[in-house]
């Protein structure tokens, strides 16, 4: 009895050790962000005076009002567009047996392993010709395309898991295919759609390479891409940089804490079913 | 009639397919075409044949960048998976309080890598947490600006990946281990097998699928890394931490060598495909 108790304690000690290792970097930048701007600091140390103004200063210096607005505009375009397109395509692939459906599915799945590096160069030159660089629409369409393989695949697995009798019953009643999607399938699909929407938001918020290439205008960049250049300007001002990083991390962490179940299941299950 | 319905079904796919083809597939094909050109992005391009590909194997920058990316696999994929398996063996069956731990371990997965990179720049700084910790345990002699160290910068960069990826591997493996039929463990126990044997005979084979997935995700993250390198070292010191992603960006948008950048992107993609295929082969269920 006693040995199991000891074993359990040892397990929790290991777990706690790992958790500390994950969290310590955050503690370090939170403390750094509270030191006076530009001051010399060392490792983990409590600031002599808690300087909350770093957040306001970083917000102004990095022009986060514009950056966050761009991030939100892009996400507000990508999330609904990608969700609708992926849902429609997946519905057809999973239940309507379209002509060449298998080949189309494979075509989408292939995109899962393509690195962004492979598409980013022509995207810049082609979109520039179309006037879609320095344009929210250009980034929105490019991100929607890049996130499409996962979305189609995620919704397709979801629709395939719905019992066929449900669809048969609706078909016998003479419902048209779109009515079945809207009236029968969507009401029971919100959990899958919500998870996918959250992942889309996260990927859109975190996207870096694509944005710095397609948005040459610094004012139209997103929060992380603006941060990427902010580092160059203030590379030695650690309190200010830390505050800026926390501003960029903040929204996604809050969302993650609220919807942690969706995030964890989305990333792990999405991976496993593949 | 049935065929007509199957044609109409395509209409649902058309919008997604158009965006996907127009903004992902077409650019990918276009990159392959550009890789055979000598083009500065402005003047008319000339045909370069395989010159850009030859350069990858002869240039003193390009080849090493691919090698660096492969070294990063050790830190982004191999160590996190090994650590994840070790922790799974250790923690299997622990359920109480796991939700909180899972939330913490998974946290690095949702963060923008740019912010992760800035955080670690500070941790690896002369005065940062890593050196502070080393001094505290009497290793003051080895402290240095890790990301600026000629020999150790790539390894320091790699450990950021270890930090970010270990939690993902652990969460994946622990979830997989929960589905293992406990009677299998009893069978091993009856045969007189201890925990080590139990792990190798039951747990490891049962996690085949999860190991495949974790390795694929983390290997792609290592090979196609960009954000993290861009903000931490930007390839330095003395090009010791260049990765293909960084050079694709630099060649195409700073040095106007579009063909060279495209060729490197194509080779990077081929390396990704080779590794992903190899992992899938190795972890496939034996008949």
Tab-separated table of N, CA and C in Angstrom, chain A residues 62 64 67 208 211-212 218 221-231, chain B residues 114:
chain	number	residue	atom	x	y	z
A	62	UNK	N	5.259	49.674	-30.915
A	62	UNK	CA	5.130	48.681	-31.990
A	62	UNK	C	3.892	48.967	-32.845
A	64	UNK	N	0.707	48.619	-32.037
A	64	UNK	CA	-0.154	47.444	-31.949
A	64	UNK	C	-1.605	47.733	-32.304
A	67	UNK	N	-1.622	46.771	-35.801
A	67	UNK	CA	-1.283	45.360	-35.988
A	67	UNK	C	-2.413	44.444	-35.537
A	208	UNK	N	3.161	33.736	-39.814
A	208	UNK	CA	4.251	34.707	-39.837
A	208	UNK	C	4.837	34.911	-41.230
A	211	UNK	N	2.656	36.358	-43.990
A	211	UNK	CA	2.263	37.753	-43.775
A	211	UNK	C	3.428	38.705	-44.046
A	212	UNK	N	4.641	38.346	-43.590
A	212	UNK	CA	5.735	39.304	-43.827
A	212	UNK	C	6.065	39.392	-45.315
A	218	UNK	N	4.251	47.990	-43.283
A	218	UNK	CA	4.318	47.614	-41.864
A	218	UNK	C	2.995	47.832	-41.129
A	221	UNK	N	0.601	44.756	-41.280
A	221	UNK	CA	1.037	43.447	-40.794
A	221	UNK	C	0.224	43.023	-39.584
A	222	UNK	N	0.318	41.736	-39.268
A	222	UNK	CA	-0.409	41.214	-38.111
A	222	UNK	C	0.457	41.362	-36.861
A	223	UNK	N	-0.130	41.063	-35.708
A	223	UNK	CA	0.585	41.267	-34.449
A	223	UNK	C	1.892	40.473	-34.375
A	224	UNK	N	1.903	39.155	-34.653
A	224	UNK	CA	3.179	38.438	-34.581
A	224	UNK	C	4.188	38.921	-35.617
A	225	UNK	N	3.744	39.244	-36.822
A	225	UNK	CA	4.715	39.666	-37.830
A	225	UNK	C	5.271	41.043	-37.498
A	226	UNK	N	4.450	41.912	-36.923
A	226	UNK	CA	4.958	43.200	-36.457
A	226	UNK	C	5.986	42.993	-35.354
A	227	UNK	N	5.677	42.041	-34.464
A	227	UNK	CA	6.585	41.723	-33.362
A	227	UNK	C	7.936	41.247	-33.889
A	228	UNK	N	7.907	40.467	-34.976
A	228	UNK	CA	9.133	39.954	-35.564
A	228	UNK	C	10.098	41.061	-35.979
A	229	UNK	N	9.543	42.205	-36.377
A	229	UNK	CA	10.409	43.316	-36.767
A	229	UNK	C	10.703	44.256	-35.604
A	230	UNK	N	9.796	44.278	-34.646
A	230	UNK	CA	9.983	45.068	-33.434
A	230	UNK	C	11.260	44.614	-32.711
A	231	UNK	N	11.537	43.302	-32.743
A	231	UNK	CA	12.734	42.750	-32.104
A	231	UNK	C	13.983	43.431	-32.630
B	114	UNK	N	7.052	33.347	-32.955
B	114	UNK	CA	7.817	34.588	-32.844
B	114	UNK	C	7.962	34.976	-31.375
